[in-house]
XYZ file of C-alpha atoms in Angstrom:
273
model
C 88.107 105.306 101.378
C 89.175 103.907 98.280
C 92.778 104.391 99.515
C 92.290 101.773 101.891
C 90.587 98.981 100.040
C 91.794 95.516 100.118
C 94.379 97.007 102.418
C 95.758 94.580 105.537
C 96.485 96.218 108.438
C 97.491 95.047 111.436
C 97.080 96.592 115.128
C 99.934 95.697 117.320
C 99.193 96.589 120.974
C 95.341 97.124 121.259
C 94.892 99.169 124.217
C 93.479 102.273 124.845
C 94.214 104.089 121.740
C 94.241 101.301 119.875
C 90.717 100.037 120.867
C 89.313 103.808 120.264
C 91.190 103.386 116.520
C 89.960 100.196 115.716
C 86.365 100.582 117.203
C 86.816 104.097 114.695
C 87.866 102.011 111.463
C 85.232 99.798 111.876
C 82.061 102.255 112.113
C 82.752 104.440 109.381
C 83.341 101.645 107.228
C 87.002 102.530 106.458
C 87.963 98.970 106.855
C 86.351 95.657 107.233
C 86.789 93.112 110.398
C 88.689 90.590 107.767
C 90.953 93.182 107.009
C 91.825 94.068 110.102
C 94.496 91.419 112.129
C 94.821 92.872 116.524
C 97.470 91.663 118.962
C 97.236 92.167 122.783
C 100.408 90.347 125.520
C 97.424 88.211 126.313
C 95.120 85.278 125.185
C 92.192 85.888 127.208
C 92.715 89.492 126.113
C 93.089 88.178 122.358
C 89.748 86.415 122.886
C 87.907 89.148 124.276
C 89.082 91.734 121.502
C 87.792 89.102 118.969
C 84.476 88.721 120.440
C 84.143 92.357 120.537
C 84.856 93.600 117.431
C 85.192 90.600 114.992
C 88.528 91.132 113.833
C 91.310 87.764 114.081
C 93.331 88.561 117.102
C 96.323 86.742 118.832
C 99.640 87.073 120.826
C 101.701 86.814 117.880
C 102.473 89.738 116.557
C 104.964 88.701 113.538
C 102.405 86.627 112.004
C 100.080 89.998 112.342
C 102.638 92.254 110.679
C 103.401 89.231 108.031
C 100.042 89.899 106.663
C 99.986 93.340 106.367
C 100.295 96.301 104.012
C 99.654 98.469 106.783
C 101.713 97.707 110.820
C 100.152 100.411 113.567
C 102.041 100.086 116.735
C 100.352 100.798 119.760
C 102.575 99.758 122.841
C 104.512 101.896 124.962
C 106.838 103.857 124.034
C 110.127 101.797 125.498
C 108.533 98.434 123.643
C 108.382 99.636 120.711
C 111.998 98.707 119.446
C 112.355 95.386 120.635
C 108.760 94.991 118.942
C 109.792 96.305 115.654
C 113.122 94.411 115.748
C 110.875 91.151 116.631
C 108.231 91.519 113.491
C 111.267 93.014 111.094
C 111.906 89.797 109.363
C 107.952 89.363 108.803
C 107.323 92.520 107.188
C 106.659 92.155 103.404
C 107.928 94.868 100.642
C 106.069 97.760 100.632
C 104.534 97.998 104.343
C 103.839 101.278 106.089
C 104.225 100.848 109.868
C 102.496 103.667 111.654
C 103.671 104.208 115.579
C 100.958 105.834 117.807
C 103.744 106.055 120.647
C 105.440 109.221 122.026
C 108.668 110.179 121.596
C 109.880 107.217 119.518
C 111.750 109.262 116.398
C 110.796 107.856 112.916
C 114.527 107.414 112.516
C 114.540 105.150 115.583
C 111.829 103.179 114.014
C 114.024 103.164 110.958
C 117.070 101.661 112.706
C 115.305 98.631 114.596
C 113.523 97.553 111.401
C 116.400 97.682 109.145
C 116.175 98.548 105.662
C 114.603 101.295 103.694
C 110.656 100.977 105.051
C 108.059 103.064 105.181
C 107.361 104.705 108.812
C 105.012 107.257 110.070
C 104.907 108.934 113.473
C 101.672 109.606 114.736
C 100.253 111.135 117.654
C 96.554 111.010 118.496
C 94.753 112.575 121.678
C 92.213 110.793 123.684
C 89.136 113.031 121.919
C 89.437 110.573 119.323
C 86.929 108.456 121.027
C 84.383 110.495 120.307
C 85.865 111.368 117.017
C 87.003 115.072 117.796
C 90.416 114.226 118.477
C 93.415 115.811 116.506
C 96.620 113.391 114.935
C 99.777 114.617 113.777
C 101.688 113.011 111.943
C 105.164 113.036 110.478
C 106.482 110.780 107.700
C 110.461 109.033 107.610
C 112.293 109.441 104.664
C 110.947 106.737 103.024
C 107.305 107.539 102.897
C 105.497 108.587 99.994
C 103.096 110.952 99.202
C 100.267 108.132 98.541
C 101.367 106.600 101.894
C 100.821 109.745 104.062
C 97.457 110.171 102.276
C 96.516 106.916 103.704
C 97.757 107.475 107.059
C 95.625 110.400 107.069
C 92.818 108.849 106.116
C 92.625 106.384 108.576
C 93.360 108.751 111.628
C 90.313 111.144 109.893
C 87.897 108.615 111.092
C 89.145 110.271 114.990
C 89.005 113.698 113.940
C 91.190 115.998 112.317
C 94.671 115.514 111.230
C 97.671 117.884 110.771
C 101.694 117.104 109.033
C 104.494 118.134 110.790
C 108.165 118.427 110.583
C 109.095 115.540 113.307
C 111.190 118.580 115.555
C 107.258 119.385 116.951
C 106.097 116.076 117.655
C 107.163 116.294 121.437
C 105.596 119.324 121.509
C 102.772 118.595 119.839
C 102.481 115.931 122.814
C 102.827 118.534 125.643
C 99.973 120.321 123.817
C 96.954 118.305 121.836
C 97.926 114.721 123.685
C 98.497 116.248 127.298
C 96.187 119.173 126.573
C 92.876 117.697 127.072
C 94.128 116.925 130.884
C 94.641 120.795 131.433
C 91.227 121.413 129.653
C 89.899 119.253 131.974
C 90.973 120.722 135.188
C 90.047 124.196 133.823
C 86.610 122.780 133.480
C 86.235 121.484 136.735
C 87.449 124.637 138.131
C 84.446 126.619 136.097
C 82.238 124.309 137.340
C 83.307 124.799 140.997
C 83.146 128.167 140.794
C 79.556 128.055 139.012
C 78.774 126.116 142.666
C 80.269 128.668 144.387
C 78.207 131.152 143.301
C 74.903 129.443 143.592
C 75.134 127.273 140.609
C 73.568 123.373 141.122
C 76.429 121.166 140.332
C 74.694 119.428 137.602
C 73.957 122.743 135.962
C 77.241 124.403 136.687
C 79.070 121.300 134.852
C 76.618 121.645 131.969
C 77.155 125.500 131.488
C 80.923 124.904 131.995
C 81.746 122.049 128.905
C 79.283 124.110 127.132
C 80.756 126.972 127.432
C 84.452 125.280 126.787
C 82.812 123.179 123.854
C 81.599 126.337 122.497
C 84.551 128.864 122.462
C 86.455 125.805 120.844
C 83.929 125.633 117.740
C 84.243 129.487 117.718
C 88.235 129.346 116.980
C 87.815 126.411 114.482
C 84.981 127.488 112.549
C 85.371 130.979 112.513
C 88.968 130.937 111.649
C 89.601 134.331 114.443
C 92.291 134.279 116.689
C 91.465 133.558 120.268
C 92.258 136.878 120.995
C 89.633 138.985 119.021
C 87.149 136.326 119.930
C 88.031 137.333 123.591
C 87.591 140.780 123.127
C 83.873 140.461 121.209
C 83.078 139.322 124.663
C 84.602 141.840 126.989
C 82.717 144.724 127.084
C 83.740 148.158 128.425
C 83.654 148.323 132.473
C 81.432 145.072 132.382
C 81.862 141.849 134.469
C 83.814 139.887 132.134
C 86.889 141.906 132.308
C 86.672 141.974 135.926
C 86.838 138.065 135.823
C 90.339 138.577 133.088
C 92.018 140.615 135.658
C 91.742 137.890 138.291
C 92.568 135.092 135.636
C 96.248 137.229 134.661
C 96.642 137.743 138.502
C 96.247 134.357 139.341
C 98.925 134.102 136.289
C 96.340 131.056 134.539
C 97.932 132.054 131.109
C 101.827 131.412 132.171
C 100.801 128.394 134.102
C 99.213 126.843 130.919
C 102.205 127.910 128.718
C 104.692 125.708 131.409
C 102.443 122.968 131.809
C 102.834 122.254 128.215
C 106.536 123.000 128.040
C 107.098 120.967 130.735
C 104.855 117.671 129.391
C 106.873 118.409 126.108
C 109.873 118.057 127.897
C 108.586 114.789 129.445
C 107.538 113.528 126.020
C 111.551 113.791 124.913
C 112.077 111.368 127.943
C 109.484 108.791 127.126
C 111.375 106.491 125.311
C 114.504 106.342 126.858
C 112.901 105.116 130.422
């Protein structure tokens, strides 16, 4: 926490992500509302955000970044160099700007600032609101050592975080940003199925994001691949065998493995819509 204090930072772009983010920095104390400067397209928006959370907000975003020591950037992807172009004269020596958009390349970022500036690449899931969300992140050429620590620190308040060469941050969109969406659907379908068989709904969907919730803690905490894990629980000629025959019939394991290829593909789009 130390890492952060009397650190700046401005949010440019508070919406979804951003909201969950700030709403994160403030409860586990890693930042203070006076530290923290918010932008939104809006004033009414600007207002609101201010009310809420106690942090200066506005529509100008380069008297935001002027401020700062730290610039996150939280609009779509395809804003994102006309807004780093716009605050580029603003910036003062020694900012980190931290991008929380897909497929914008650190070297992109680079290019529409000018100049040899600090930028990270992050990429956050929507767990993060309930602070089990995963970030990856992946540092330009200009970012130090002492600079990624802080990015990390500030996305820890969401969950965990993971460094990556920037060639996997598309696909590290098709899988932990798109993922929970698949998860999702998988545990509707368990709880459907739980109705099927006789299940109240409200039960079923309990047992279900148990049961999901569960297996997940299993893989994190007990460091076992997903595969032994699977096999402690599939006994000889019992049921749950029976139920991984239909699952490999109905191909669910190759129909995951495209879904995320083909979101990562997506993700390499984004910013040139």
């Amino acid at each position: 926490m130390k890492l952060l204090e009397k650190k700046m930072v401005a949010l440019l772009g508070s919406g979804k992500m951003g909201s969950i983010l700030l709403d994160a920095f403030l409860r586990n104390y890693l930042l203070l509302p006076s530290q923290i400067t918010a932008t939104v397209a809006h004033a009414d928006r600007a207002e609101a955000l201010s009310k809420n959370f106690g942090v200066q907000a506005s529509t100008n975003n380069s008297a935001a970044a002027g401020g700062a020591d730290i610039v996150l950037i939280g609009v779509k992807p395809p804003g994102v160099p006309a807004l780093l172009k716009e605050i580029s004269s603003s910036l003062k020596p020694g900012v980190v700007v931290i991008s929380f958009a897909a497929s914008v390349t650190t070297r992109a970022m680079e290019e529409a600032i000018g100049g040899e500036v600090a930028v990270i690449r992050s990429m956050p899931n929507t767990p993060s609101l309930l602070g089990a969300g995963v970030t990856a992140l992946s540092p330009g050429k200009f970012v130090t050592p002492d600079q990624l620590a802080v990015a990390s620190e500030m996305f820890a308040t969401v969950g965990r975080t993971v460094t990556v060469d920037e060639k996997h941050m598309d696909a590290v969109t098709g899988l932990s940003a798109s993922g929970p969406a698949f998860i999702y659907i998988i545990l509707e379908s368990l709880a459907e199925a739980g109705v099927k068989v006789g299940l109240p709904r409200d039960i079923a969907t309990l047992l279900a994001a148990q049961t999901v919730y569960g297996a997940a803690r299993m893989v994190l905490e007990t460091g076992q691949h997903p595969a032994l894990l699977k096999d402690a629980v599939t006994t000889p000629a019992g049921c749950t065998i029976d139920g991984i025959l239909e699952l490999e019939e109905g191909g669910l394991r190759v129909t995951l493995i495209k879904a995320v290829m083909k979101a990562t593909q997506r993700a390499r789009e984004l910013a040139q819509d």
